[in-house]
mmCIF file of C-alpha atoms and ligand atoms in Angstrom:
data_model
loop_
_atom_site.group_PDB
_atom_site.id
_atom_site.type_symbol
_atom_site.label_atom_id
_atom_site.label_comp_id
_atom_site.label_asym_id
_atom_site.label_seq_id
_atom_site.Cartn_x
_atom_site.Cartn_y
_atom_site.Cartn_z
ATOM 1 C CA UNK W 1 138.733 -167.715 36.727
ATOM 2 C CA UNK W 2 139.432 -166.165 33.331
ATOM 3 C CA UNK W 3 136.732 -165.993 30.679
ATOM 4 C CA UNK W 4 137.337 -168.426 27.865
ATOM 5 C CA UNK W 5 138.487 -166.698 24.682
ATOM 6 C CA UNK W 6 137.861 -168.047 21.204
ATOM 7 C CA UNK W 7 141.257 -168.511 19.593
ATOM 8 C CA UNK W 8 141.509 -168.537 15.820
ATOM 9 C CA UNK W 9 143.306 -171.609 14.426
ATOM 10 C CA UNK W 10 147.039 -170.843 14.309
ATOM 11 C CA UNK W 11 148.044 -171.308 10.664
ATOM 12 C CA UNK W 12 151.714 -171.070 11.528
ATOM 13 C CA UNK W 13 151.413 -174.157 13.750
ATOM 14 C CA UNK W 14 150.812 -176.332 10.716
ATOM 15 C CA UNK W 15 153.785 -178.264 9.394
ATOM 16 C CA UNK W 16 154.890 -177.145 5.969
ATOM 17 C CA UNK W 17 155.309 -180.125 3.633
ATOM 18 C CA UNK W 18 157.218 -178.114 1.037
ATOM 19 C CA UNK W 19 160.969 -178.579 1.390
ATOM 20 C CA UNK W 20 160.827 -182.089 2.864
ATOM 21 C CA UNK W 21 162.519 -184.794 0.853
ATOM 22 C CA UNK W 22 160.577 -188.001 0.203
ATOM 23 C CA UNK W 23 161.930 -189.798 3.283
ATOM 24 C CA UNK W 24 161.067 -186.834 5.508
ATOM 25 C CA UNK W 25 157.638 -186.576 3.923
ATOM 26 C CA UNK W 26 157.004 -190.228 4.682
ATOM 27 C CA UNK W 27 158.139 -189.788 8.274
ATOM 28 C CA UNK W 28 156.060 -186.627 8.771
ATOM 29 C CA UNK W 29 152.943 -188.288 7.392
ATOM 30 C CA UNK W 30 153.473 -191.585 9.227
ATOM 31 C CA UNK W 31 150.496 -190.957 11.582
ATOM 32 C CA UNK W 32 148.215 -190.939 8.504
ATOM 33 C CA UNK W 33 149.371 -194.421 7.450
ATOM 34 C CA UNK W 34 149.661 -193.537 3.784
ATOM 35 C CA UNK W 35 150.800 -196.174 1.337
ATOM 36 C CA UNK W 36 153.850 -195.249 -0.764
ATOM 37 C CA UNK W 37 151.555 -195.025 -3.798
ATOM 38 C CA UNK W 38 149.555 -192.274 -2.034
ATOM 39 C CA UNK W 39 152.756 -190.506 -1.005
ATOM 40 C CA UNK W 40 153.816 -190.528 -4.647
ATOM 41 C CA UNK W 41 150.479 -189.016 -5.640
ATOM 42 C CA UNK W 42 150.852 -186.297 -3.037
ATOM 43 C CA UNK W 43 154.416 -185.505 -4.221
ATOM 44 C CA UNK W 44 153.177 -185.219 -7.794
ATOM 45 C CA UNK W 45 150.370 -182.921 -6.761
ATOM 46 C CA UNK W 46 152.821 -180.718 -4.877
ATOM 47 C CA UNK W 47 155.578 -180.480 -7.456
ATOM 48 C CA UNK W 48 154.266 -181.655 -10.832
ATOM 49 C CA UNK W 49 150.815 -180.115 -10.748
ATOM 50 C CA UNK W 50 151.633 -177.307 -8.332
ATOM 51 C CA UNK W 51 148.517 -177.740 -6.217
ATOM 52 C CA UNK W 52 148.340 -174.617 -4.039
ATOM 53 C CA UNK W 53 146.162 -176.337 -1.400
ATOM 54 C CA UNK W 54 144.993 -179.813 -0.401
ATOM 55 C CA UNK W 55 141.397 -179.207 -1.480
ATOM 56 C CA UNK W 56 142.460 -179.109 -5.136
ATOM 57 C CA UNK W 57 144.233 -182.503 -4.944
ATOM 58 C CA UNK W 58 141.338 -184.403 -6.417
ATOM 59 C CA UNK W 59 143.313 -187.614 -6.942
ATOM 60 C CA UNK W 60 143.285 -187.988 -3.147
ATOM 61 C CA UNK W 61 140.241 -189.098 -1.143
ATOM 62 C CA UNK W 62 138.232 -186.233 0.301
ATOM 63 C CA UNK W 63 138.694 -187.369 3.918
ATOM 64 C CA UNK W 64 142.459 -187.459 3.397
ATOM 65 C CA UNK W 65 142.429 -183.972 1.888
ATOM 66 C CA UNK W 66 140.556 -182.638 4.914
ATOM 67 C CA UNK W 67 142.931 -184.430 7.268
ATOM 68 C CA UNK W 68 145.963 -183.001 5.489
ATOM 69 C CA UNK W 69 144.533 -179.484 5.424
ATOM 70 C CA UNK W 70 143.938 -179.551 9.168
ATOM 71 C CA UNK W 71 147.514 -180.412 10.020
ATOM 72 C CA UNK W 72 149.759 -179.335 7.186
ATOM 73 C CA UNK W 73 150.453 -176.463 4.806
ATOM 74 C CA UNK W 74 152.008 -176.111 1.338
ATOM 75 C CA UNK W 75 154.053 -173.001 2.088
ATOM 76 C CA UNK W 76 153.842 -170.529 -0.721
ATOM 77 C CA UNK W 77 155.596 -167.238 -0.092
ATOM 78 C CA UNK W 78 153.780 -163.991 0.381
ATOM 79 C CA UNK W 79 154.808 -161.307 -2.086
ATOM 80 C CA UNK W 80 155.010 -157.880 -0.418
ATOM 81 C CA UNK W 81 155.590 -156.285 -3.791
ATOM 82 C CA UNK W 82 155.788 -157.363 -7.418
ATOM 83 C CA UNK W 83 157.536 -155.086 -9.875
ATOM 84 C CA UNK W 84 157.647 -155.568 -13.615
ATOM 85 C CA UNK W 85 160.388 -153.901 -15.638
ATOM 86 C CA UNK W 86 159.789 -152.365 -19.036
ATOM 87 C CA UNK W 87 161.864 -155.266 -20.447
ATOM 88 C CA UNK W 88 159.487 -157.840 -18.894
ATOM 89 C CA UNK W 89 161.730 -158.805 -15.971
ATOM 90 C CA UNK W 90 159.686 -159.419 -12.817
ATOM 91 C CA UNK W 91 160.997 -158.923 -9.297
ATOM 92 C CA UNK W 92 159.181 -160.207 -6.243
ATOM 93 C CA UNK W 93 159.917 -159.121 -2.705
ATOM 94 C CA UNK W 94 158.847 -162.042 -0.554
ATOM 95 C CA UNK W 95 158.008 -161.641 3.108
ATOM 96 C CA UNK W 96 159.018 -164.637 5.221
ATOM 97 C CA UNK W 97 157.389 -165.883 8.397
ATOM 98 C CA UNK W 98 159.911 -164.177 10.679
ATOM 99 C CA UNK W 99 159.354 -160.873 8.895
ATOM 100 C CA UNK W 100 162.623 -160.905 6.933
ATOM 101 C CA UNK W 101 162.480 -160.479 3.187
ATOM 102 C CA UNK W 102 164.154 -161.827 0.070
ATOM 103 C CA UNK W 103 164.006 -160.954 -3.576
ATOM 104 C CA UNK W 104 163.540 -163.271 -6.535
ATOM 105 C CA UNK W 105 163.793 -162.247 -10.178
ATOM 106 C CA UNK W 106 162.280 -163.805 -13.310
ATOM 107 C CA UNK W 107 164.003 -162.955 -16.582
ATOM 108 C CA UNK W 108 162.066 -163.900 -19.723
ATOM 109 C CA UNK W 109 164.028 -164.381 -22.933
ATOM 110 C CA UNK W 110 163.055 -165.467 -26.410
ATOM 111 C CA UNK W 111 163.770 -169.165 -25.948
ATOM 112 C CA UNK W 112 163.744 -169.526 -22.168
ATOM 113 C CA UNK W 113 162.833 -168.049 -18.807
ATOM 114 C CA UNK W 114 165.297 -167.912 -15.952
ATOM 115 C CA UNK W 115 164.496 -167.572 -12.277
ATOM 116 C CA UNK W 116 167.219 -166.003 -10.154
ATOM 117 C CA UNK W 117 166.742 -167.540 -6.706
ATOM 118 C CA UNK W 118 168.053 -166.337 -3.334
ATOM 119 C CA UNK W 119 169.745 -168.651 -0.839
ATOM 120 C CA UNK W 120 170.113 -166.302 2.144
ATOM 121 C CA UNK W 121 168.523 -163.195 3.570
ATOM 122 C CA UNK W 122 171.341 -160.745 2.807
ATOM 123 C CA UNK W 123 174.912 -161.992 2.457
ATOM 124 C CA UNK W 124 177.984 -162.044 4.685
ATOM 125 C CA UNK W 125 180.531 -161.831 1.903
ATOM 126 C CA UNK W 126 180.461 -158.099 1.245
ATOM 127 C CA UNK W 127 181.652 -158.117 -2.355
ATOM 128 C CA UNK W 128 182.231 -154.429 -2.792
ATOM 129 C CA UNK W 129 180.337 -154.017 -6.042
ATOM 130 C CA UNK W 130 177.234 -155.816 -4.746
ATOM 131 C CA UNK W 131 174.300 -154.147 -3.061
ATOM 132 C CA UNK W 132 173.184 -157.352 -1.316
ATOM 133 C CA UNK W 133 176.530 -157.479 0.511
ATOM 134 C CA UNK W 134 175.669 -154.242 2.323
ATOM 135 C CA UNK W 135 172.606 -155.777 3.939
ATOM 136 C CA UNK W 136 173.026 -156.180 7.689
ATOM 137 C CA UNK W 137 170.380 -158.791 8.348
ATOM 138 C CA UNK W 138 171.628 -162.218 7.317
ATOM 139 C CA UNK W 139 170.279 -165.710 7.787
ATOM 140 C CA UNK W 140 170.128 -168.889 5.773
ATOM 141 C CA UNK W 141 166.896 -169.641 3.947
ATOM 142 C CA UNK W 142 165.267 -172.992 4.656
ATOM 143 C CA UNK W 143 164.812 -175.517 1.855
ATOM 144 C CA UNK W 144 161.086 -174.645 2.016
ATOM 145 C CA UNK W 145 161.845 -170.959 1.469
ATOM 146 C CA UNK W 146 164.158 -171.702 -1.460
ATOM 147 C CA UNK W 147 161.596 -174.005 -3.090
ATOM 148 C CA UNK W 148 158.843 -171.576 -2.121
ATOM 149 C CA UNK W 149 160.419 -168.955 -4.406
ATOM 150 C CA UNK W 150 160.229 -171.376 -7.346
ATOM 151 C CA UNK W 151 156.685 -172.566 -6.658
ATOM 152 C CA UNK W 152 155.322 -169.077 -6.029
ATOM 153 C CA UNK W 153 156.961 -167.777 -9.209
ATOM 154 C CA UNK W 154 155.405 -170.648 -11.174
ATOM 155 C CA UNK W 155 152.007 -169.824 -9.672
ATOM 156 C CA UNK W 156 152.388 -166.196 -10.724
ATOM 157 C CA UNK W 157 153.516 -167.194 -14.217
ATOM 158 C CA UNK W 158 150.652 -169.673 -14.531
ATOM 159 C CA UNK W 159 153.288 -172.270 -15.369
ATOM 160 C CA UNK W 160 151.764 -175.575 -14.251
ATOM 161 C CA UNK W 161 151.912 -178.515 -14.743
ATOM 162 C CA UNK W 162 155.680 -178.495 -14.350
ATOM 163 C CA UNK W 163 157.012 -180.464 -17.318
ATOM 164 C CA UNK W 164 155.447 -179.051 -20.466
ATOM 165 C CA UNK W 165 157.053 -178.122 -23.757
ATOM 166 C CA UNK W 166 156.164 -174.439 -23.447
ATOM 167 C CA UNK W 167 157.100 -173.993 -19.804
ATOM 168 C CA UNK W 168 157.928 -170.425 -18.896
ATOM 169 C CA UNK W 169 160.379 -171.224 -16.159
ATOM 170 C CA UNK W 170 163.077 -173.276 -17.895
ATOM 171 C CA UNK W 171 166.230 -172.375 -15.971
ATOM 172 C CA UNK W 172 167.238 -171.651 -12.407
ATOM 173 C CA UNK W 173 170.271 -169.694 -11.330
ATOM 174 C CA UNK W 174 171.274 -169.589 -7.673
ATOM 175 C CA UNK W 175 172.515 -166.046 -8.097
ATOM 176 C CA UNK W 176 170.067 -164.048 -6.023
ATOM 177 C CA UNK W 177 170.774 -162.856 -2.508
ATOM 178 C CA UNK W 178 173.352 -164.828 -0.555
ATOM 179 C CA UNK W 179 176.186 -167.304 -0.993
ATOM 180 C CA UNK W 180 174.595 -170.704 -1.759
ATOM 181 C CA UNK W 181 177.600 -172.706 -0.597
ATOM 182 C CA UNK W 182 177.245 -171.180 2.880
ATOM 183 C CA UNK W 183 173.787 -172.758 2.981
ATOM 184 C CA UNK W 184 174.760 -176.002 1.320
ATOM 185 C CA UNK W 185 172.354 -178.523 2.865
ATOM 186 C CA UNK W 186 169.223 -176.452 2.280
ATOM 187 C CA UNK W 187 170.267 -175.477 -1.250
ATOM 188 C CA UNK W 188 171.052 -179.109 -2.024
ATOM 189 C CA UNK W 189 167.715 -180.332 -0.725
ATOM 190 C CA UNK W 190 165.784 -177.680 -2.634
ATOM 191 C CA UNK W 191 167.640 -178.270 -5.898
ATOM 192 C CA UNK W 192 167.358 -182.068 -5.702
ATOM 193 C CA UNK W 193 163.601 -181.606 -5.291
ATOM 194 C CA UNK W 194 163.532 -179.203 -8.247
ATOM 195 C CA UNK W 195 165.274 -181.905 -10.310
ATOM 196 C CA UNK W 196 162.997 -184.734 -9.200
ATOM 197 C CA UNK W 197 161.632 -186.634 -12.231
ATOM 198 C CA UNK W 198 158.235 -187.004 -10.633
ATOM 199 C CA UNK W 199 158.132 -183.370 -9.591
ATOM 200 C CA UNK W 200 159.377 -180.155 -11.149
ATOM 201 C CA UNK W 201 161.622 -182.209 -13.428
ATOM 202 C CA UNK W 202 164.189 -179.499 -14.166
ATOM 203 C CA UNK W 203 167.351 -180.864 -15.744
ATOM 204 C CA UNK W 204 170.576 -180.355 -13.798
ATOM 205 C CA UNK W 205 171.950 -178.829 -16.992
ATOM 206 C CA UNK W 206 169.427 -176.031 -16.615
ATOM 207 C CA UNK W 207 170.395 -175.165 -13.074
ATOM 208 C CA UNK W 208 173.446 -173.063 -12.266
ATOM 209 C CA UNK W 209 174.895 -172.477 -8.839
ATOM 210 C CA UNK W 210 177.051 -169.401 -8.480
ATOM 211 C CA UNK W 211 179.667 -169.042 -5.752
ATOM 212 C CA UNK W 212 182.015 -166.243 -4.808
ATOM 213 C CA UNK W 213 184.595 -168.938 -4.069
ATOM 214 C CA UNK W 214 183.839 -171.104 -1.042
ATOM 215 C CA UNK W 215 186.577 -173.478 -2.171
ATOM 216 C CA UNK W 216 186.065 -176.368 0.290
ATOM 217 C CA UNK W 217 182.419 -176.788 -0.806
ATOM 218 C CA UNK W 218 182.880 -176.643 -4.586
ATOM 219 C CA UNK W 219 183.633 -180.345 -5.013
ATOM 220 C CA UNK W 220 180.501 -181.270 -3.022
ATOM 221 C CA UNK W 221 178.358 -179.019 -5.202
ATOM 222 C CA UNK W 222 179.491 -181.053 -8.205
ATOM 223 C CA UNK W 223 179.358 -184.524 -6.715
ATOM 224 C CA UNK W 224 176.227 -184.172 -4.555
ATOM 225 C CA UNK W 225 174.073 -181.789 -6.604
ATOM 226 C CA UNK W 226 175.676 -182.002 -10.053
ATOM 227 C CA UNK W 227 174.452 -178.673 -11.361
ATOM 228 C CA UNK W 228 176.375 -176.230 -13.526
ATOM 229 C CA UNK W 229 178.925 -174.098 -11.722
ATOM 230 C CA UNK W 230 179.443 -170.360 -12.042
ATOM 231 C CA UNK W 231 182.258 -168.508 -10.318
ATOM 232 C CA UNK W 232 181.877 -164.901 -9.326
ATOM 233 C CA UNK W 233 185.496 -164.164 -10.287
ATOM 234 C CA UNK W 234 185.849 -160.463 -11.229
ATOM 235 C CA UNK W 235 189.640 -160.234 -10.979
ATOM 236 C CA UNK W 236 192.760 -161.978 -12.228
ATOM 237 C CA UNK W 237 195.127 -161.343 -9.342
ATOM 238 C CA UNK W 238 194.845 -161.581 -5.579
ATOM 239 C CA UNK W 239 195.575 -157.911 -5.040
ATOM 240 C CA UNK W 240 192.448 -156.777 -6.885
ATOM 241 C CA UNK W 241 190.278 -159.728 -5.864
ATOM 242 C CA UNK W 242 191.182 -159.352 -2.180
ATOM 243 C CA UNK W 243 189.762 -155.864 -2.447
ATOM 244 C CA UNK W 244 186.568 -156.445 -4.391
ATOM 245 C CA UNK W 245 185.691 -160.044 -3.362
ATOM 246 C CA UNK W 246 186.967 -160.256 0.235
ATOM 247 C CA UNK W 247 186.481 -164.045 0.547
ATOM 248 C CA UNK W 248 189.551 -164.211 -1.696
ATOM 249 C CA UNK W 249 191.701 -163.442 1.355
ATOM 250 C CA UNK W 250 190.625 -166.785 2.758
ATOM 251 C CA UNK W 251 190.594 -168.777 -0.493
ATOM 252 C CA UNK W 252 192.964 -167.113 -2.964
ATOM 253 C CA UNK W 253 192.661 -167.358 -6.733
ATOM 254 C CA UNK W 254 195.078 -170.258 -7.143
ATOM 255 C CA UNK W 255 193.003 -172.478 -4.820
ATOM 256 C CA UNK W 256 189.800 -171.377 -6.492
ATOM 257 C CA UNK W 257 191.048 -172.137 -9.986
ATOM 258 C CA UNK W 258 192.331 -175.548 -8.857
ATOM 259 C CA UNK W 259 188.867 -176.346 -7.419
ATOM 260 C CA UNK W 260 187.419 -175.430 -10.824
ATOM 261 C CA UNK W 261 189.842 -177.742 -12.630
ATOM 262 C CA UNK W 262 188.722 -180.519 -10.269
ATOM 263 C CA UNK W 263 184.969 -179.829 -10.595
ATOM 264 C CA UNK W 264 183.323 -183.259 -11.004
ATOM 265 C CA UNK W 265 181.001 -182.595 -13.952
ATOM 266 C CA UNK W 266 183.449 -180.443 -15.923
ATOM 267 C CA UNK W 267 183.750 -181.144 -19.646
ATOM 268 C CA UNK W 268 183.449 -179.236 -22.906
ATOM 269 C CA UNK W 269 179.676 -179.621 -22.933
ATOM 270 C CA UNK W 270 179.342 -178.429 -19.351
ATOM 271 C CA UNK W 271 181.677 -175.510 -18.990
ATOM 272 C CA UNK W 272 182.169 -173.383 -15.919
ATOM 273 C CA UNK W 273 180.848 -169.848 -16.262
ATOM 274 C CA UNK W 274 183.155 -167.147 -14.939
ATOM 275 C CA UNK W 275 181.325 -163.952 -14.088
ATOM 276 C CA UNK W 276 183.313 -160.791 -14.474
ATOM 277 C CA UNK W 277 181.746 -157.478 -13.522
ATOM 278 C CA UNK W 278 183.266 -154.633 -15.515
ATOM 279 C CA UNK W 279 184.452 -151.917 -13.118
ATOM 280 C CA UNK W 280 185.925 -148.834 -14.701
ATOM 281 C CA UNK W 281 189.720 -148.555 -14.205
ATOM 282 C CA UNK W 282 189.681 -151.383 -11.642
ATOM 283 C CA UNK W 283 189.651 -154.684 -13.541
ATOM 284 C CA UNK W 284 188.875 -153.715 -17.151
ATOM 285 C CA UNK W 285 192.298 -153.142 -18.749
ATOM 286 C CA UNK W 286 193.770 -155.105 -21.670
ATOM 287 C CA UNK W 287 196.324 -156.661 -19.339
ATOM 288 C CA UNK W 288 193.496 -158.027 -17.184
ATOM 289 C CA UNK W 289 191.843 -159.637 -20.206
ATOM 290 C CA UNK W 290 195.128 -161.275 -21.274
ATOM 291 C CA UNK W 291 195.703 -162.496 -17.711
ATOM 292 C CA UNK W 292 192.168 -163.948 -17.608
ATOM 293 C CA UNK W 293 192.744 -165.855 -20.847
ATOM 294 C CA UNK W 294 195.991 -167.288 -19.477
ATOM 295 C CA UNK W 295 194.421 -168.208 -16.161
ATOM 296 C CA UNK W 296 191.579 -170.222 -17.696
ATOM 297 C CA UNK W 297 193.499 -171.875 -20.506
ATOM 298 C CA UNK W 298 193.043 -175.468 -19.323
ATOM 299 C CA UNK W 299 189.468 -175.112 -18.016
ATOM 300 C CA UNK W 300 186.416 -175.588 -20.274
ATOM 301 C CA UNK W 301 184.884 -172.198 -19.569
ATOM 302 C CA UNK W 302 182.770 -169.359 -20.767
ATOM 303 C CA UNK W 303 183.018 -165.819 -19.551
ATOM 304 C CA UNK W 304 180.098 -163.617 -18.723
ATOM 305 C CA UNK W 305 181.038 -159.957 -18.863
ATOM 306 C CA UNK W 306 178.641 -157.961 -16.699
ATOM 307 C CA UNK W 307 178.452 -154.205 -17.071
ATOM 308 C CA UNK W 308 178.419 -152.893 -13.503
ATOM 309 C CA UNK W 309 174.916 -152.019 -12.310
ATOM 310 C CA UNK W 310 175.106 -148.958 -10.151
ATOM 311 C CA UNK W 311 173.262 -148.697 -6.841
ATOM 312 C CA UNK W 312 173.007 -145.834 -4.354
ATOM 313 C CA UNK W 313 176.304 -145.428 -2.496
ATOM 314 C CA UNK W 314 178.328 -147.686 -4.810
ATOM 315 C CA UNK W 315 181.992 -146.718 -5.054
ATOM 316 C CA UNK W 316 182.471 -147.957 -8.641
ATOM 317 C CA UNK W 317 181.585 -146.821 -12.130
ATOM 318 C CA UNK W 318 180.573 -148.983 -15.067
ATOM 319 C CA UNK W 319 183.313 -149.483 -17.692
ATOM 320 C CA UNK W 320 182.604 -147.730 -20.971
ATOM 321 C CA UNK W 321 180.939 -149.729 -23.743
ATOM 322 C CA UNK W 322 184.122 -149.433 -25.850
ATOM 323 C CA UNK W 323 186.270 -150.808 -23.042
ATOM 324 C CA UNK W 324 183.885 -153.720 -22.427
ATOM 325 C CA UNK W 325 183.834 -154.546 -26.130
ATOM 326 C CA UNK W 326 187.631 -154.404 -26.322
ATOM 327 C CA UNK W 327 187.890 -156.736 -23.325
ATOM 328 C CA UNK W 328 185.373 -159.109 -24.957
ATOM 329 C CA UNK W 329 187.329 -159.077 -28.227
ATOM 330 C CA UNK W 330 190.571 -160.031 -26.479
ATOM 331 C CA UNK W 331 188.794 -162.929 -24.801
ATOM 332 C CA UNK W 332 187.158 -164.047 -28.034
ATOM 333 C CA UNK W 333 190.486 -163.888 -29.893
ATOM 334 C CA UNK W 334 191.856 -166.158 -27.173
ATOM 335 C CA UNK W 335 189.027 -168.631 -27.907
ATOM 336 C CA UNK W 336 186.579 -167.914 -25.091
ATOM 337 C CA UNK W 337 182.893 -167.233 -25.710
ATOM 338 C CA UNK W 338 182.485 -163.937 -23.844
ATOM 339 C CA UNK W 339 179.009 -162.526 -24.200
ATOM 340 C CA UNK W 340 178.391 -159.150 -22.636
ATOM 341 C CA UNK W 341 175.341 -159.556 -20.446
ATOM 342 C CA UNK W 342 172.574 -157.116 -21.234
ATOM 343 C CA UNK W 343 171.445 -155.637 -17.928
ATOM 344 C CA UNK W 344 167.876 -156.752 -17.227
ATOM 345 C CA UNK W 345 165.383 -155.055 -14.958
ATOM 346 C CA UNK W 346 167.629 -152.079 -14.202
ATOM 347 C CA UNK W 347 164.627 -149.770 -13.827
ATOM 348 C CA UNK W 348 163.318 -151.885 -10.925
ATOM 349 C CA UNK W 349 166.756 -152.538 -9.324
ATOM 350 C CA UNK W 350 166.560 -156.190 -10.353
ATOM 351 C CA UNK W 351 169.848 -156.419 -12.234
ATOM 352 C CA UNK W 352 172.906 -158.344 -11.098
ATOM 353 C CA UNK W 353 174.242 -157.184 -7.736
ATOM 354 C CA UNK W 354 171.344 -154.805 -7.134
ATOM 355 C CA UNK W 355 169.156 -157.017 -4.953
ATOM 356 C CA UNK W 356 168.460 -155.775 -1.509
ATOM 357 C CA UNK W 357 165.215 -155.988 0.366
ATOM 358 C CA UNK W 358 163.212 -152.805 0.557
ATOM 359 C CA UNK W 359 162.921 -152.772 4.349
ATOM 360 C CA UNK W 360 166.664 -153.116 4.655
ATOM 361 C CA UNK W 361 167.161 -150.321 2.138
ATOM 362 C CA UNK W 362 164.942 -148.076 4.237
ATOM 363 C CA UNK W 363 166.647 -149.052 7.483
ATOM 364 C CA UNK W 364 170.089 -148.317 6.064
ATOM 365 C CA UNK W 365 168.967 -145.041 4.595
ATOM 366 C CA UNK W 366 167.847 -143.954 8.041
ATOM 367 C CA UNK W 367 170.966 -145.076 9.904
ATOM 368 C CA UNK W 368 173.973 -144.993 7.621
ATOM 369 C CA UNK W 369 174.989 -144.567 4.028
ATOM 370 C CA UNK W 370 174.830 -147.781 2.005
ATOM 371 C CA UNK W 371 178.490 -148.633 1.747
ATOM 372 C CA UNK W 372 179.916 -152.113 1.713
ATOM 373 C CA UNK W 373 181.158 -153.178 5.108
ATOM 374 C CA UNK W 374 184.346 -155.119 4.795
HETATM 375 S S1 LIG D 1 178.070 -160.930 -5.117
HETATM 376 FE FE1 LIG D 1 177.011 -162.700 -4.213
HETATM 377 S S2 LIG D 1 178.497 -163.424 -2.668
HETATM 378 FE FE2 LIG D 1 179.111 -161.321 -3.159
HETATM 379 S S3 LIG D 1 178.039 -160.019 -1.629
HETATM 380 FE FE3 LIG D 1 176.726 -160.156 -3.459
HETATM 381 S S4 LIG D 1 175.289 -161.841 -2.997
HETATM 382 FE FE4 LIG D 1 177.059 -162.043 -1.608
#
């Protein structure tokens, strides 16, 4: 007979309550026979007050807190590294339970703070200017992992309770690693929780979902989540877009633009943002700017011009400042607000299109040059 061995309690066996919607929370906690009033209190503790553990939920009875702590967890993410740029941008590399990693970036500005949230580990879309697209390891994040990025960032920023006039995290952009519309259900669940009035209470007007153009899912993003839409456009004809945003071969520009025209919440107050990365001699000519203005003429839109952020192995160069300004002027003359985005966090590889987990970077460096697989 084997000797008995003391086994430490397995933390991973506990059910994570973060990421469940209210109905799922009720079902999961059914064995505890909680009244809906108590469930509401628990929800508020989790998302309004940001309680990191059950012990600190002092509005709940002590026996209940102990019971909850024995069976459940409130899954925060574990930061492997935290880097802070000289411009104040913070980038976290979060290690997930299966060992994979994602990056999340907080960008403080004068009147707001934006969290750039990831929806997948890596990305299958291989946009050629994007470092994330070269990452081999890809899986969808769970709703808990998407929300976990927001909650852990708020912990680090000391930004609780959630709704307060001076909150540091005011905006969310689903523009980190991954294509959010390829992980629709989990992104939807996480964002609806982030918008919950009794929880994080973020307005849908302060949340933007960015897609490279998964046309069949765009209508659902508007009708079922209702957040602002951004399109990772980057080209004005199929020839160029097929090359730099390969999903265009499946859903060409005409279909994409029609989906934008049909976007449910579209109006002058809630414009679609078109992101346009400025690639030297690829998509930055005057004729491209004029074509862009023509293409968007009946869509309430704003254009975000993004100077290309170089990464090791990238095949493109950033357009010159003069060229970017000339492009912006053509767009502005045509009546489109076209701010040139100031790269943030470049010194810590946190800028647009630069995200890629450190382990993956190392793995690729050992095995192959970091070029976009197409
Ligand atoms: S730009 Fe977005 S959709 Fe394209 S490869 Fe990068 S993360 Fe994926």
